[in-house]
GROMACS .gro file of C-alpha atoms in nm:
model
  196
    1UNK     CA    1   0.000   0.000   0.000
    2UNK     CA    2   0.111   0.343  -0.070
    3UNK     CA    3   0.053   0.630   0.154
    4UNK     CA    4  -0.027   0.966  -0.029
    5UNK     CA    5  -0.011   1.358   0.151
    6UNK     CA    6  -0.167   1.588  -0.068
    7UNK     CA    7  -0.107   1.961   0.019
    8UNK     CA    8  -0.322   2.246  -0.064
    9UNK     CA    9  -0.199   2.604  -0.123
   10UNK     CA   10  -0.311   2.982  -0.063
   11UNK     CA   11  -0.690   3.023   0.027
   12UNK     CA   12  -0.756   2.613  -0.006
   13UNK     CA   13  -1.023   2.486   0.169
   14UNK     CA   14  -1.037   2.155  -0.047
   15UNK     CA   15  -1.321   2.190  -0.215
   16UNK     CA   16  -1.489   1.942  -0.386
   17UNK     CA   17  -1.437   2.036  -0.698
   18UNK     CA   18  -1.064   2.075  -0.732
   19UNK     CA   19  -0.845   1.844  -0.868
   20UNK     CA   20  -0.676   1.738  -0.543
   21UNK     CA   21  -1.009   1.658  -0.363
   22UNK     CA   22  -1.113   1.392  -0.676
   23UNK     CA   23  -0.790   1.246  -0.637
   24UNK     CA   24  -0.812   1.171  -0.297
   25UNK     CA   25  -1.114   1.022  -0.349
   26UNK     CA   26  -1.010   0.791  -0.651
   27UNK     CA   27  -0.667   0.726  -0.420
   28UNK     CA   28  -0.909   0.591  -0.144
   29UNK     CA   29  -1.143   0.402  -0.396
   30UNK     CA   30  -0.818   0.194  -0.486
   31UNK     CA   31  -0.683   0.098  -0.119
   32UNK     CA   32  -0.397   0.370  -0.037
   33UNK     CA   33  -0.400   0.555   0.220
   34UNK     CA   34  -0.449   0.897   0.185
   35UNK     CA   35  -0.337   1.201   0.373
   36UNK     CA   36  -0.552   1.517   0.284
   37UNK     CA   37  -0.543   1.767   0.568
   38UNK     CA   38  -0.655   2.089   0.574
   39UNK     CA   39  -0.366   2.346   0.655
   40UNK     CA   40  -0.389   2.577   0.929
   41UNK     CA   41  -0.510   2.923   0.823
   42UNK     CA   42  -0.522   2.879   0.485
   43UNK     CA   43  -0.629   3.223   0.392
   44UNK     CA   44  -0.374   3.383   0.618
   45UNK     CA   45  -0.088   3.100   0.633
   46UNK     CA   46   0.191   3.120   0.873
   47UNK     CA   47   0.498   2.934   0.778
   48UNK     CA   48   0.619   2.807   1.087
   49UNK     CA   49   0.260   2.627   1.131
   50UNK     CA   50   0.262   2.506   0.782
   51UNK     CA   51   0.572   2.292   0.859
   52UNK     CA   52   0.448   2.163   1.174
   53UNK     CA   53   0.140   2.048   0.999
   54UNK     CA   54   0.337   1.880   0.736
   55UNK     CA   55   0.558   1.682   0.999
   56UNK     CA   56   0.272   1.610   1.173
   57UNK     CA   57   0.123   1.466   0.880
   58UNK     CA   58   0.436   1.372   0.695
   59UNK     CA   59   0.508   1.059   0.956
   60UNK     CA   60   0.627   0.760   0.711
   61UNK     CA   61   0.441   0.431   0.768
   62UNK     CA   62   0.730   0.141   0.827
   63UNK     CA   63   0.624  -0.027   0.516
   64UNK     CA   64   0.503   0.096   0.177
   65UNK     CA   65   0.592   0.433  -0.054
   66UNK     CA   66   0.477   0.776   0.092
   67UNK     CA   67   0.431   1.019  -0.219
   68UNK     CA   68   0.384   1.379  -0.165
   69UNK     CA   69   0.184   1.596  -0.442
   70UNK     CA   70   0.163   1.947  -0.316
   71UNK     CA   71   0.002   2.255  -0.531
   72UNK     CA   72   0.071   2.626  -0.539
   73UNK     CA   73   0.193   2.736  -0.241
   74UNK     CA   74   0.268   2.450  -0.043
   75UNK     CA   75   0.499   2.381  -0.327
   76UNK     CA   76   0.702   2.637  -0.148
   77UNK     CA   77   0.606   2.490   0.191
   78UNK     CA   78   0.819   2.112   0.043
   79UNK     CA   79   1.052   2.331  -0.060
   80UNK     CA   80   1.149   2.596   0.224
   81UNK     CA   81   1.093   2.200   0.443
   82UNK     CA   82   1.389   2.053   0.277
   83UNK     CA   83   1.631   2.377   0.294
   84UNK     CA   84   1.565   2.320   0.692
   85UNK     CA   85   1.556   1.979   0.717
   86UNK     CA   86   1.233   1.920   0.820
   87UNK     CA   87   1.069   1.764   0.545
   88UNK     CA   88   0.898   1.432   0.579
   89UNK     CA   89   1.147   1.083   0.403
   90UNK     CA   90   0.935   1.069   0.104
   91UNK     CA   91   1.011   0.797  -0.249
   92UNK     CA   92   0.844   1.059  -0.468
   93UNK     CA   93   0.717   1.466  -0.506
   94UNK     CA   94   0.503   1.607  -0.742
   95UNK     CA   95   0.520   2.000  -0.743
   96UNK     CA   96   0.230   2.165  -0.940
   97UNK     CA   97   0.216   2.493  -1.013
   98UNK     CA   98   0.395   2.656  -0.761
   99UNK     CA   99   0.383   3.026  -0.783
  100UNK     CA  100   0.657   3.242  -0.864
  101UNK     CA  101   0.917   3.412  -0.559
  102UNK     CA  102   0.813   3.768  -0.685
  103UNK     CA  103   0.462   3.690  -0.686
  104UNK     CA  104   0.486   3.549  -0.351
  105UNK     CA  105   0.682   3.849  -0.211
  106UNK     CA  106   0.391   4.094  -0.354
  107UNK     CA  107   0.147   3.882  -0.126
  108UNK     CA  108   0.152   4.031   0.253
  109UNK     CA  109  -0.037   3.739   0.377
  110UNK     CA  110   0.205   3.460   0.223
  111UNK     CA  111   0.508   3.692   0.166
  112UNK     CA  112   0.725   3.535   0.452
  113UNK     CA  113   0.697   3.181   0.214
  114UNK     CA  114   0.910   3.359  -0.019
  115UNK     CA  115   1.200   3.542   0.224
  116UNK     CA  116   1.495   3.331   0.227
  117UNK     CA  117   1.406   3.048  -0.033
  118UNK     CA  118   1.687   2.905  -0.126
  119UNK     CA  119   1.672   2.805  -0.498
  120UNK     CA  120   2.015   2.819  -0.464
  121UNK     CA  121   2.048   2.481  -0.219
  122UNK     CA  122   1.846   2.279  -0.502
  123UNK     CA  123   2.116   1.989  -0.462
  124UNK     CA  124   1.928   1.959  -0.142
  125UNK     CA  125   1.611   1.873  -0.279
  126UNK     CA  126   1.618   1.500  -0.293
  127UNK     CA  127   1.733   1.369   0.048
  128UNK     CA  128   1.827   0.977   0.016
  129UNK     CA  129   1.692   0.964  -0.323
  130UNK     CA  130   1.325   1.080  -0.363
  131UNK     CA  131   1.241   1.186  -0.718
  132UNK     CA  132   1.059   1.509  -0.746
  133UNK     CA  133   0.879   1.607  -1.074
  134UNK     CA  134   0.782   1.967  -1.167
  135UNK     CA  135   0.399   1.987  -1.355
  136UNK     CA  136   0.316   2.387  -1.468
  137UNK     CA  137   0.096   2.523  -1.676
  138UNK     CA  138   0.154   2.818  -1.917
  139UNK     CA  139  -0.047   3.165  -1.865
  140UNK     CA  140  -0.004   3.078  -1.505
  141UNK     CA  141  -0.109   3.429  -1.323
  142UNK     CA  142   0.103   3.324  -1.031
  143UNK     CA  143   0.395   3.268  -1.210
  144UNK     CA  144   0.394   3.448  -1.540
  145UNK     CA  145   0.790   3.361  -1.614
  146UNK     CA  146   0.751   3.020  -1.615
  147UNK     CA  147   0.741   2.747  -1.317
  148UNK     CA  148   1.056   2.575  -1.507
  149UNK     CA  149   1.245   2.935  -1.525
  150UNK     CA  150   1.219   2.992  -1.164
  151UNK     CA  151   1.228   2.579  -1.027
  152UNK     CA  152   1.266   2.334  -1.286
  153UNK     CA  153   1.604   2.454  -1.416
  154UNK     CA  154   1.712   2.564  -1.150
  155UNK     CA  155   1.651   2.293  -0.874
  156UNK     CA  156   1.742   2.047  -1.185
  157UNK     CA  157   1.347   1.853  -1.163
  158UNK     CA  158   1.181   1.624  -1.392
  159UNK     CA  159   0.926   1.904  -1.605
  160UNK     CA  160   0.590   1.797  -1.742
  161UNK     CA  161   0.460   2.103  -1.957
  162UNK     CA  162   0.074   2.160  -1.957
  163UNK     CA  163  -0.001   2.356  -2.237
  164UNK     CA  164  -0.276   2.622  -2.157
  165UNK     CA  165  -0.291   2.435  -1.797
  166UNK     CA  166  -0.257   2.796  -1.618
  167UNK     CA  167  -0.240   2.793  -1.267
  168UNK     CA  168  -0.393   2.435  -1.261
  169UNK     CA  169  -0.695   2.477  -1.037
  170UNK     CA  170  -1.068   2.475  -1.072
  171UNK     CA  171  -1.036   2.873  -1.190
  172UNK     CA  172  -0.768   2.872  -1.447
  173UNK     CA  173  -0.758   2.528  -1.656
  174UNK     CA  174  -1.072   2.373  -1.512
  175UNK     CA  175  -0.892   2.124  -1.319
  176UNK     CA  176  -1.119   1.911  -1.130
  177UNK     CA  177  -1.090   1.552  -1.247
  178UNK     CA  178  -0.731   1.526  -1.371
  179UNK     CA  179  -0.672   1.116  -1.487
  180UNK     CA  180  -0.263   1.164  -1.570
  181UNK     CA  181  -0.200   1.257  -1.214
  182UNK     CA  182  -0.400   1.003  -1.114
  183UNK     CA  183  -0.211   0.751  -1.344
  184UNK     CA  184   0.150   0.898  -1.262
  185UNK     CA  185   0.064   0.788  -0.884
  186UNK     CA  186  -0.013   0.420  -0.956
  187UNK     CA  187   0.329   0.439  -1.244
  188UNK     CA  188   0.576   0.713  -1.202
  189UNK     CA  189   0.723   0.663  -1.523
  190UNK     CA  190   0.345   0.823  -1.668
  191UNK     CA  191   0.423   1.186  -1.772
  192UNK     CA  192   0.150   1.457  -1.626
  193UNK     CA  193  -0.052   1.602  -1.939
  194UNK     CA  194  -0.349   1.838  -1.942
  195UNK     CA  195  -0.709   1.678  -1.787
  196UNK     CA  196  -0.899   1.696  -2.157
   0.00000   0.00000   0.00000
């Protein structure tokens, strides 16, 4: 059995409509277990809680792969975990859509995700191994340069390109039920493509 932690981003209250809610459900439906919390002040995140949710809910079974897909901001959240060493021993990571450092700074309510990143320490990334994969969408509004200019190239990740994907959400893309991300988390060697 696997065990999956999905992570929500900015202003997520997992609603049923978005992408990472179906999953879950079709995760379940298939015997994994499945780790969907809801974040602690979503629409007015503090860092420092934000990691203690995600060790709290980033304990590794003994047996089995734990896979971590995180969207948007909590993207930033794996990321900002590993530069301090508190990120949960994971096989795999799926990063969707995170948004851009500048966009983050402009935010006063998630600004402090962005002080101090750390792109720089991307040989950190993948502690003992895990394999980390970068899906983005183009026309993303939260990062307009490119998820691969400002991560993928950068932190040296495994890119899937979603044409016209956006910010991959329920908003911009019309991501609810999304079957490749579903797929890539029963075969890792499946390549995340747009949901139509």
């Amino acid at each position: 059995m696997t065990t999956y932690l999905i992570l929500h981003g900015f202003q997520n209250h997992r609603p049923p409509g978005h992408w990472q809610y179906w999953l879950a459900g079709e995760l379940r439906e298939r015997g994994h277990e499945v780790r969907y919390p809801q974040l602690p002040e979503a629409d007015a995140p503090v860092l420092e809680h934000w990691l203690a949710a995600l060790e709290e809910h980033g304990k590794r079974e003994e047996d089995g792969e734990f896979v971590v897909i995180a969207h948007s901001l909590s993207v930033l959240l794996w990321l900002r975990a590993v530069a301090a060493g508190r990120a949960p021993e994971a096989d795999r990571v799926l990063l969707v859509a995170p948004p851009s450092p500048q966009v983050t700074a402009s935010i006063p309510e998630i600004a402090g995700f962005a002080d101090g990143l750390g792109l720089d320490q991307g040989r950190h990334l993948a502690p003992g191994g895990v394999r980390a994969r970068l899906v983005y969408g183009d026309g993303d509004p939260y990062c307009p340069e490119g998820a691969d200019v400002h991560y993928g190239v950068p932190l040296g990740l495994d890119p899937d390109h979603v044409p016209g994907g956006g910010h991959l959400n329920p908003e911009h893309g019309g991501y609810g039920p999304w079957p490749s991300v579903l797929e890539w988390c029963e075969n890792p060697a499946a390549r995340v493509t747009g949901n139509r």
